[in-house]
Coordinates of C-alpha atoms and ligand atoms in Angstrom, one line a residue:
X843 CA 79.7 80.2 106.5
X844 CA 77.9 82.7 108.4
X845 CA 77.1 81.9 112.1
X846 CA 74.9 85.0 113.5
X847 CA 75.7 84.5 116.8
X848 CA 78.3 86.4 119.1
X849 CA 80.1 82.9 119.4
X850 CA 81.9 81.4 116.1
X851 CA 83.6 78.5 115.5
X852 CA 87.5 78.8 114.9
X853 CA 89.2 77.0 112.4
X854 CA 90.5 75.2 115.4
X855 CA 87.0 73.9 115.9
X856 CA 86.5 76.4 119.2
X857 CA 83.5 78.4 120.1
X858 CA 85.0 81.9 121.0
X859 CA 84.0 85.4 121.6
X860 CA 83.3 87.6 118.6
X861 CA 86.0 90.3 119.4
X862 CA 84.8 93.5 119.0
X863 CA 86.6 96.2 116.8
X864 CA 87.7 100.0 117.6
X865 CA 89.0 101.1 114.1
X866 CA 90.7 104.4 114.7
X867 CA 92.0 106.2 111.3
X868 CA 93.5 109.6 111.4
X869 CA 93.2 111.9 107.6
X870 CA 96.8 112.5 106.6
X871 CA 98.9 111.4 109.6
X872 CA 102.5 110.9 108.6
X873 CA 104.3 107.9 109.7
X874 CA 107.4 110.4 110.5
X875 CA 105.0 112.0 113.8
X876 CA 104.3 108.8 115.1
X877 CA 107.2 108.2 117.9
X878 CA 106.5 104.4 117.2
X879 CA 108.0 105.0 113.6
X880 CA 110.0 108.2 113.9
X881 CA 110.7 110.2 117.7
X882 CA 112.5 113.0 115.9
X883 CA 109.6 115.4 115.7
X884 CA 106.8 114.7 118.2
X885 CA 106.3 112.2 121.1
X886 CA 102.8 110.0 120.9
X887 CA 102.7 107.9 123.9
X888 CA 98.9 107.4 123.1
X889 CA 99.3 105.9 119.8
X890 CA 102.6 104.2 121.0
X891 CA 100.9 102.5 123.6
X892 CA 99.2 100.3 121.2
X893 CA 102.4 99.5 119.1
X894 CA 103.8 98.5 122.7
X895 CA 101.1 96.5 123.8
X896 CA 100.6 95.0 120.8
X897 CA 102.1 95.3 117.0
X898 CA 103.6 98.0 114.2
X899 CA 103.7 97.1 111.2
X900 CA 106.9 98.4 109.5
X901 CA 105.7 98.0 105.3
X902 CA 102.7 99.4 105.7
X903 CA 100.9 100.7 102.7
X904 CA 97.9 102.0 100.7
X905 CA 96.5 101.6 97.7
X906 CA 95.8 105.0 96.1
X907 CA 97.1 107.4 98.2
X908 CA 94.1 109.6 98.7
X909 CA 91.0 110.1 101.3
X910 CA 87.8 108.8 99.4
X911 CA 90.1 105.8 97.6
X912 CA 91.4 104.8 100.3
X913 CA 88.4 104.7 102.4
X914 CA 86.9 102.4 99.5
X915 CA 90.0 100.2 99.3
X916 CA 89.1 99.6 103.4
X917 CA 85.4 99.5 103.7
X918 CA 85.6 97.1 100.2
X919 CA 89.2 95.4 100.7
X920 CA 89.5 95.9 96.9
X921 CA 91.9 97.9 94.4
X922 CA 89.8 101.5 93.4
X923 CA 88.9 100.1 89.7
X924 CA 87.3 97.0 91.2
X925 CA 85.3 99.3 94.1
X926 CA 84.5 102.1 91.7
X927 CA 85.9 104.7 93.6
X928 CA 89.1 106.0 91.7
X929 CA 89.4 109.6 92.5
X930 CA 87.9 112.4 94.9
X931 CA 85.3 113.2 92.7
X932 CA 83.4 109.9 92.6
X933 CA 80.2 108.7 94.3
X934 CA 80.6 105.4 96.5
X935 CA 78.5 102.8 95.0
X936 CA 76.9 102.3 98.4
X937 CA 75.3 99.0 97.2
X938 CA 78.2 96.9 96.9
X939 CA 79.4 94.6 99.5
X940 CA 81.9 95.9 102.5
X941 CA 83.3 94.7 105.7
X942 CA 80.5 96.8 108.2
X943 CA 77.7 94.6 105.8
X944 CA 79.1 91.0 106.3
X945 CA 79.8 92.0 109.8
X946 CA 76.0 92.9 110.6
X947 CA 75.0 89.8 109.2
X948 CA 77.4 87.6 111.7
X949 CA 75.3 90.3 114.9
X950 CA 77.9 93.0 115.1
X951 CA 76.7 96.4 115.7
X952 CA 78.7 98.6 113.3
X953 CA 79.1 102.7 113.4
X954 CA 80.9 105.3 112.1
X955 CA 81.8 108.6 113.6
X956 CA 83.7 111.2 112.2
X957 CA 85.1 111.7 108.2
X958 CA 83.3 109.3 105.8
X959 CA 84.0 111.5 102.9
X960 CA 82.4 108.8 100.4
X961 CA 79.7 111.0 98.8
X962 CA 76.9 108.5 98.9
X963 CA 74.8 108.3 102.6
X964 CA 77.1 105.4 104.6
X965 CA 75.2 101.9 104.4
X966 CA 76.1 99.1 106.3
X967 CA 76.5 101.0 109.5
X968 CA 73.8 100.9 112.5
X969 CA 74.8 104.2 113.7
X970 CA 76.4 106.6 111.8
X971 CA 77.4 110.5 112.5
X972 CA 80.0 111.5 109.9
X973 CA 81.0 115.0 109.5
X974 CA 80.0 117.2 106.0
X975 CA 82.6 116.4 103.1
X976 CA 86.3 116.9 104.3
X977 CA 84.6 118.5 107.7
X978 CA 86.3 121.3 109.2
X979 CA 88.1 121.8 112.1
X980 CA 85.9 124.0 115.0
X981 CA 82.5 123.4 115.3
X982 CA 81.7 121.4 112.3
X983 CA 78.2 120.1 111.4
X984 CA 77.5 116.2 111.2
X985 CA 75.3 114.2 109.7
X986 CA 73.5 112.2 112.4
X987 CA 71.7 108.8 110.4
X988 CA 70.5 111.4 107.5
X989 CA 70.0 114.2 109.8
X990 CA 72.1 117.1 110.0
X991 CA 73.1 118.4 112.9
X992 CA 75.4 121.2 115.1
X993 CA 78.5 120.4 117.2
X994 CA 80.4 123.1 119.2
X995 CA 83.9 122.3 119.7
X996 CA 87.2 121.2 118.7
X997 CA 87.1 118.4 116.2
X998 CA 89.3 115.5 117.6
X999 CA 87.5 116.5 120.8
X1000 CA 83.8 116.1 119.3
X1001 CA 84.4 112.6 117.0
X1002 CA 86.2 111.6 119.9
X1003 CA 83.4 112.2 122.2
X1004 CA 80.6 111.0 120.5
X1005 CA 82.4 108.1 119.7
X1006 CA 83.0 107.1 123.6
X1007 CA 79.2 108.2 124.1
X1008 CA 78.4 105.6 121.7
X1009 CA 80.1 102.8 123.1
X1010 CA 78.8 103.8 126.4
X1011 CA 75.4 105.1 125.4
X1012 CA 74.1 103.9 122.4
X1013 CA 74.7 100.7 121.3
X1014 CA 73.2 97.1 122.2
X1015 CA 75.5 96.2 124.6
X1016 CA 74.6 92.3 124.2
X1017 CA 76.4 92.4 120.7
X1018 CA 79.8 92.4 119.8
X1019 CA 80.8 96.3 118.0
X1020 CA 82.6 97.3 115.1
X1021 CA 83.3 101.0 115.5
X1022 CA 85.1 103.0 112.8
X1023 CA 86.1 106.5 114.9
X1024 CA 88.0 108.4 111.7
X1025 CA 89.3 111.8 112.3
X1026 CA 89.2 115.3 110.3
X1027 CA 92.6 116.0 111.9
X1028 CA 96.0 116.2 110.9
X1029 CA 94.1 117.2 107.2
X1030 CA 95.0 120.9 105.9
X1031 CA 94.7 123.2 106.8
X1032 CA 96.4 121.6 110.1
X1033 CA 94.4 124.0 112.4
X1034 CA 95.3 123.3 116.3
X1035 CA 93.0 122.8 119.2
X1036 CA 93.4 126.2 120.9
X1037 CA 95.2 124.5 124.0
X1038 CA 97.8 123.7 121.8
X1039 CA 98.9 126.7 120.4
X1040 CA 101.5 127.3 122.8
X1041 CA 103.1 124.5 121.8
X1042 CA 106.5 123.8 119.8
X1043 CA 106.9 127.3 120.3
X1044 CA 110.7 127.9 120.1
X1045 CA 111.3 124.1 118.7
X1046 CA 113.5 124.8 115.2
X1047 CA 112.9 121.8 112.9
X1048 CA 116.1 120.2 111.1
X1049 CA 114.8 120.6 107.4
X1050 CA 114.6 117.3 105.7
X1051 CA 117.8 116.7 103.2
X1052 CA 115.7 116.9 100.4
X1053 CA 113.7 119.9 100.8
X1054 CA 115.2 121.6 97.9
X1055 CA 115.1 119.0 95.4
X1056 CA 114.7 120.8 92.0
X1057 CA 113.8 117.4 90.4
X1058 CA 115.9 116.3 88.0
X1059 CA 114.8 113.6 85.8
X1060 CA 111.5 113.0 87.7
X1061 CA 108.9 115.2 85.3
X1062 CA 106.0 114.1 87.3
X1063 CA 107.3 115.1 90.6
X1064 CA 108.4 118.5 88.7
X1065 CA 105.1 119.0 87.7
X1066 CA 103.4 119.2 90.9
X1067 CA 101.5 122.0 92.6
X1068 CA 102.1 120.6 96.0
X1069 CA 105.4 122.7 97.0
X1070 CA 105.6 124.4 100.4
X1071 CA 107.9 127.5 98.7
X1072 CA 105.2 127.3 96.0
X1073 CA 101.6 126.5 97.3
X1074 CA 101.3 126.8 100.7
X1075 CA 99.0 129.5 101.4
X1076 CA 100.6 132.6 103.7
X1077 CA 96.7 133.4 104.5
X1078 CA 95.3 130.0 104.2
X1079 CA 97.8 127.3 105.5
X1080 CA 99.8 129.6 107.7
X1081 CA 97.3 131.4 109.3
X1082 CA 98.2 134.9 108.8
X1083 CA 94.2 136.4 108.4
X1084 CA 95.3 139.5 110.1
X1085 CA 93.6 142.2 110.9
X1086 CA 94.7 145.2 109.4
X1087 CA 94.0 142.9 105.7
X1088 CA 97.6 143.2 104.7
X1089 CA 99.0 140.1 103.5
X1090 CA 97.4 139.0 100.3
X1091 CA 98.1 136.0 99.2
X1092 CA 95.5 134.5 96.7
X1093 CA 93.0 132.2 95.6
X1094 CA 93.1 130.5 99.1
X1095 CA 93.0 133.8 101.0
X1096 CA 89.1 134.2 101.4
X1097 CA 89.1 130.3 102.5
X1098 CA 91.5 131.4 105.4
X1099 CA 89.9 134.3 107.1
X1100 CA 86.4 132.1 106.7
X1101 CA 87.8 129.5 108.5
X1102 CA 88.8 131.7 111.2
X1103 CA 85.7 133.1 110.9
X1104 CA 84.0 129.6 111.7
X1105 CA 85.6 130.2 115.6
X1106 CA 83.2 131.5 117.7
X1107 CA 84.1 134.8 120.4
X1108 CA 86.2 132.5 123.0
X1109 CA 88.1 130.4 120.2
X1110 CA 89.0 133.3 118.0
X1111 CA 90.3 135.2 121.3
X1112 CA 92.7 132.6 121.9
X1113 CA 93.3 132.3 118.1
X1114 CA 94.3 135.7 118.1
X1115 CA 96.9 135.6 121.3
X1116 CA 98.6 133.5 119.6
X1117 CA 98.8 134.6 115.7
X1118 CA 98.5 137.9 116.5
X1119 CA 102.1 137.7 117.8
X1120 CA 103.2 135.3 114.8
X1121 CA 101.6 137.7 112.2
X1122 CA 103.2 140.7 113.9
X1123 CA 106.9 139.0 114.2
X1124 CA 106.3 137.7 110.4
X1125 CA 105.7 141.3 109.2
X1126 CA 108.6 142.7 110.9
X1127 CA 110.8 139.9 109.6
X1128 CA 110.1 140.9 106.0
X1129 CA 111.2 137.4 104.5
X1130 CA 111.9 136.5 101.4
X1131 CA 113.4 133.8 99.1
X1132 CA 114.9 130.4 101.3
X1133 CA 114.6 132.5 104.2
X1134 CA 110.7 132.7 103.7
X1135 CA 110.7 129.0 102.5
X1136 CA 112.5 127.8 105.8
X1137 CA 110.0 129.9 107.8
X1138 CA 106.7 128.8 106.1
X1139 CA 108.2 124.6 107.2
X1140 CA 108.6 126.0 110.6
X1141 CA 105.0 127.5 110.5
X1142 CA 103.9 124.4 108.6
X1143 CA 105.6 121.5 111.0
X1144 CA 104.6 123.3 114.9
X1145 CA 100.8 123.5 113.4
X1146 CA 101.2 119.5 111.9
X1147 CA 102.4 118.5 115.2
X1148 CA 99.7 120.7 117.8
X1149 CA 97.2 119.1 115.7
X1150 CA 98.6 115.5 116.2
X1151 CA 99.2 116.0 119.7
X1152 CA 95.2 116.4 120.2
X1153 CA 94.7 113.2 118.1
X1154 CA 97.1 111.7 120.1
X1155 CA 95.9 112.6 123.6
X1156 CA 92.2 111.7 122.4
X1157 CA 93.3 108.0 121.3
X1158 CA 94.6 108.4 125.0
X1159 CA 91.0 109.4 125.9
X1160 CA 89.5 105.9 123.9
X1161 CA 92.2 103.5 124.9
X1162 CA 91.5 104.9 128.9
X1163 CA 87.9 103.9 128.4
X1164 CA 88.4 100.5 127.1
X1165 CA 90.0 99.5 130.0
X1166 CA 88.2 101.5 132.5
X1167 CA 84.7 99.2 131.3
X1168 CA 87.1 95.7 130.5
X1169 CA 86.5 96.2 127.0
X1170 CA 90.4 96.4 126.3
X1171 CA 90.4 92.6 126.4
X1172 CA 88.2 91.9 123.8
X1173 CA 88.9 94.6 121.3
X1174 CA 91.1 94.8 118.8
X1175 CA 92.6 98.0 118.5
X1176 CA 93.6 99.7 114.8
X1177 CA 95.3 102.8 114.5
X1178 CA 96.2 104.1 110.7
X1179 CA 95.8 106.9 108.5
X1180 CA 94.1 107.1 105.1
X1181 CA 97.6 107.5 103.6
X1182 CA 101.0 108.6 104.5
X1183 CA 102.2 112.4 104.1
X1184 CA 104.9 114.6 103.1
X1185 CA 106.4 116.8 106.2
X1186 CA 108.5 118.8 103.8
X1187 CA 110.4 115.7 101.7
X1188 CA 110.9 117.0 98.6
X1189 CA 110.3 120.3 99.5
X1190 CA 106.3 119.0 99.7
X1191 CA 103.1 118.4 101.5
X1192 CA 100.3 116.6 100.6
X1193 CA 100.2 113.1 99.1
X1194 CA 99.0 111.5 96.1
X1195 CA 102.2 109.8 94.7
X1196 CA 103.8 106.4 94.9
X1197 CA 106.8 107.4 96.5
X1198 CA 107.7 106.1 99.9
X1199 CA 106.3 109.1 102.2
X1200 CA 102.7 108.7 101.0
X1201 CA 102.4 105.5 99.5
X1202 CA 103.2 104.5 103.0
X1203 CA 100.5 104.6 105.7
X1204 CA 101.2 104.2 109.6
X1205 CA 99.6 100.8 111.3
X1206 CA 99.7 100.1 114.9
X1207 CA 97.3 97.2 115.7
X1208 CA 96.9 95.9 119.6
X1209 CA 95.0 92.1 119.6
X1210 CA 94.6 90.7 122.8
X1211 CA 96.4 87.7 123.2
X1212 CA 98.1 88.3 119.7
X1213 CA 102.2 88.4 119.2
X1214 CA 103.6 91.9 120.0
X1215 CA 106.5 93.7 118.4
X1216 CA 107.2 94.4 114.5
X1217 CA 105.5 92.2 111.2
X1218 CA 107.9 93.4 108.2
X1219 CA 106.0 91.6 105.8
X1220 CA 103.8 94.5 103.3
X1221 CA 100.5 95.1 104.1
X1222 CA 98.1 97.5 102.1
X1223 CA 94.8 98.9 103.3
X1224 CA 92.7 96.2 101.3
X1225 CA 94.4 94.1 103.7
X1226 CA 91.7 95.8 106.8
X1227 CA 88.5 94.2 105.8
X1228 CA 89.4 90.6 105.2
X1229 CA 91.2 90.9 108.5
X1230 CA 88.0 92.3 110.4
X1231 CA 86.0 89.1 108.5
X1232 CA 88.3 86.5 109.7
X1233 CA 88.7 88.1 113.2
X1234 CA 84.4 87.5 113.3
X1235 CA 84.5 84.3 111.7
X1236 CA 83.0 85.3 108.1
X1237 CA 84.2 83.2 105.4
X1238 CA 85.9 85.7 103.1
X1239 CA 84.3 85.9 100.2
X1240 CA 86.3 85.4 96.9
X1241 CA 86.3 88.3 95.2
X1242 CA 88.2 90.6 98.0
X1243 CA 91.3 91.5 96.7
X1244 CA 93.5 91.9 99.8
X1245 CA 95.1 89.5 102.6
X1246 CA 94.0 89.1 106.2
X1247 CA 96.2 90.1 108.8
X1248 CA 94.8 88.0 111.5
X1249 CA 97.7 85.5 110.5
X1250 CA 100.6 87.6 111.1
X1251 CA 98.6 89.3 114.7
X1252 CA 98.9 85.6 115.9
X1253 CA 102.3 85.1 115.1
X1254 CA 102.1 82.7 112.2
X1255 CA 104.3 83.0 109.3
X1256 CA 102.6 82.7 106.7
X1257 CA 104.2 80.9 103.5
X1258 CA 104.0 82.8 100.4
X1259 CA 102.7 86.1 101.7
X1260 CA 102.8 88.9 98.7
X1261 CA 106.6 89.8 97.6
X1262 CA 105.3 92.8 95.8
X1263 CA 102.3 95.6 96.0
X1264 CA 100.5 97.1 93.4
X1265 CA 99.2 100.6 93.3
X1266 CA 97.2 103.1 90.8
X1267 CA 96.7 106.7 91.5
X1268 CA 93.9 109.0 88.8
X1269 CA 93.4 111.9 90.1
X1270 CA 94.3 114.4 87.3
X1271 CA 93.9 117.1 86.3
X1272 CA 93.4 118.6 90.0
X1273 CA 94.2 120.4 92.5
X1274 CA 98.6 119.7 93.1
X1275 CA 98.6 118.2 89.4
X1276 CA 99.9 115.3 90.4
X1277 CA 99.7 112.7 87.0
X1278 CA 97.6 109.6 87.3
X1279 CA 100.3 106.8 87.8
X1280 CA 100.6 102.9 88.9
X1281 CA 103.6 100.9 89.8
X1282 CA 104.6 97.9 91.6
X1283 CA 107.7 97.6 94.4
X1284 CA 108.8 94.8 95.9
X1285 CA 111.0 94.7 98.7
X1286 CA 114.2 96.5 97.0
X1287 CA 112.9 98.4 93.7
X1288 CA 109.7 100.3 92.6
X1289 CA 108.6 100.8 89.6
X1290 CA 106.1 103.2 88.0
X1291 CA 104.5 104.5 84.8
X1292 CA 103.1 108.6 84.8
X1293 CA 100.4 108.9 82.7
X1294 CA 98.7 111.7 80.9
X1295 CA 100.7 114.2 79.2
X1296 CA 103.8 112.8 80.4
X1297 CA 104.2 108.8 79.8
X1298 CA 107.4 108.5 81.6
X1299 CA 108.8 105.5 83.8
X1300 CA 110.7 105.7 86.8
X1301 CA 112.9 103.5 88.4
X1302 CA 114.4 103.4 91.9
X1303 CA 117.0 101.4 94.2
X1304 CA 115.5 101.6 97.3
X1305 CA 118.0 100.2 98.9
X1306 CA 121.0 102.5 97.8
X1307 CA 118.3 105.8 96.9
X1308 CA 115.7 105.7 99.3
X1309 CA 114.5 109.0 99.0
X1310 CA 114.0 108.6 95.6
X1311 CA 116.3 111.1 94.2
X1312 CA 117.7 109.0 91.2
X1313 CA 115.6 107.8 88.5
X1314 CA 117.4 104.8 87.1
X1315 CA 115.0 103.8 84.5
X1316 CA 116.8 103.5 81.1
X1317 CA 120.2 103.8 82.8
X1318 CA 122.4 101.0 81.8
X1319 CA 123.2 98.1 84.0
X1320 CA 119.1 97.9 84.6
X1321 CA 117.6 96.1 82.0
X1322 CA 117.6 92.5 83.9
X1323 CA 115.8 94.5 86.6
X1324 CA 112.9 96.5 84.6
X1325 CA 112.3 93.5 82.6
X1326 CA 111.6 91.3 86.1
X1327 CA 109.5 94.7 87.4
X1328 CA 107.6 95.1 84.4
X1329 CA 106.6 91.3 84.3
X1330 CA 105.4 91.6 88.0
X1331 CA 103.5 94.8 87.1
X1332 CA 101.5 92.9 84.3
X1333 CA 101.3 89.9 86.5
X1334 CA 99.4 91.9 88.9
X1335 CA 97.6 94.1 86.9
X1336 CA 95.9 90.6 86.0
X1337 CA 95.6 89.2 89.3
X1338 CA 93.9 92.7 90.1
X1339 CA 92.3 93.2 87.3
X1340 CA 93.1 96.5 86.1
X1341 CA 92.7 96.4 82.2
X1342 CA 92.8 99.8 82.3
X1343 CA 96.4 100.3 83.5
X1344 CA 97.2 97.6 81.0
X1345 CA 96.2 99.6 78.1
X1346 CA 98.3 102.2 79.8
X1347 CA 101.6 100.0 79.7
X1348 CA 101.0 100.2 75.9
X1349 CA 101.7 104.5 75.6
Ligands
SGN774 C1 91.4 119.0 99.9 C2 92.4 119.9 100.1 C3 93.7 119.4 99.4 C4 93.9 117.7 99.2 C5 92.5 117.3 99.3 C6 92.2 115.8 99.1 N1 92.6 121.4 99.3 O1 90.8 119.5 98.7 O2 94.9 119.8 99.6 O3 94.9 117.2 99.0 O4 91.5 117.7 100.2 O5 92.2 115.2 100.6 S1 91.9 121.9 100.5 O6 91.9 123.6 100.5 O7 90.7 121.9 100.3 O8 92.3 121.7 102.4 S2 92.3 113.8 100.9 O9 92.9 113.8 102.5 O10 91.0 114.3 101.5 O11 92.0 113.2 100.1
CA775 CA1 94.0 112.2 103.9

């Protein structure tokens, strides 16, 4: 049933005003760097504010830990094999059903501002102003309703300016809105805003316990190429584009120097003021081996956290705008990321794996009138679409695979909530060399099957081994739990109709 008006009849039979939706998503923002989840590294008061005035999902996951696929999952409410966007080289079939299209039908004004990354032109949006591909940090060009335009400034500020401008000046104020504000930050190469460069200069970050992991018993982990030690590039990732042109870092160096050159004169001057000193100190120290690895980790963390500082500040600007205009009381606010990210755990940056740091993603939601506190149910990014639809009074289409989170946000205990999650990552061969894998996770155990050249199964007891260092697959005493998880895996593959994976099980 579709009711095309700003009012709709709720299940309880009341007429309700349709709630606005502000869906903020960053790119590669780890829960480890949101103080609502973990305050070891940074304070993020504005993102925390959403959690404090609403809820924090303590068990939030993705279906396929990489950008394009994650975005396709959240737009469609379906796993990758059903929406067709399995890896970043795909083109999204924009003709398919998505939640923004369904919201438009019931009178919502919809917009996407920031990263899109689905290759085909956005459909289902009354307004779109998207970055080109991954976008860049400084002076990024955008495509506004199909037309290429320039911008000046730092991506997170520019995207937020555009979002506030749309809210204030561009939308039809007689309609409820759904705005997707999607940051480029903190995606690689973690370029900070010039005003944040001075932060964390004197902070020494504790090395994660698993930093020196040697991946014993885990072939796929051993075969990746996302190691801070081996794969993080000195010029590109760690900003050592020296004027003397003495530092040479290989394949990515030229790109690093190009990023620097894309800044304008003033931006470069502020950048030089900071990094010239870093470069001089680096050259003088002549680091090698473990000392070099530790330096790289510190430098990575500093830049990443500076970028997060700007993300958080800009979240604060939007929350303030909602307060000042009175919109806050009738707007659902979501903050999440397209996936989690490694902050040096297992010696890594990047994501892709079904291991916890990248399988999980932060999710905090402020729902006016809803419950406050923690929601511990296992939720996944395929759940966002049905949540927004239910909120707007749209009947959730049968083919959507996610579950609406609305009852949880309303404080209801949902009987038979899912007890296990399904995951499938596809992009191989590709950058970072993570093999195709799929798996199941329940409240205690995780079973994964890595494919391509490996055909390797992994099993973890997350209670006894939360860092997933000990693959217990095939070990004596695990027969029963392995049988149970395999059965659950097959059940989910049938439920979600992942025919390819059902075949891969037989390898
Ligand atoms: C780029 C990055 C990778 C990253 C992918 C996917 N390389 O290719 O490090 O894994 O994006 O990221 S870069 O040299 O271009 O920075 S995603 O978040 O968009 O899926
Ligand atoms: Ca991402």
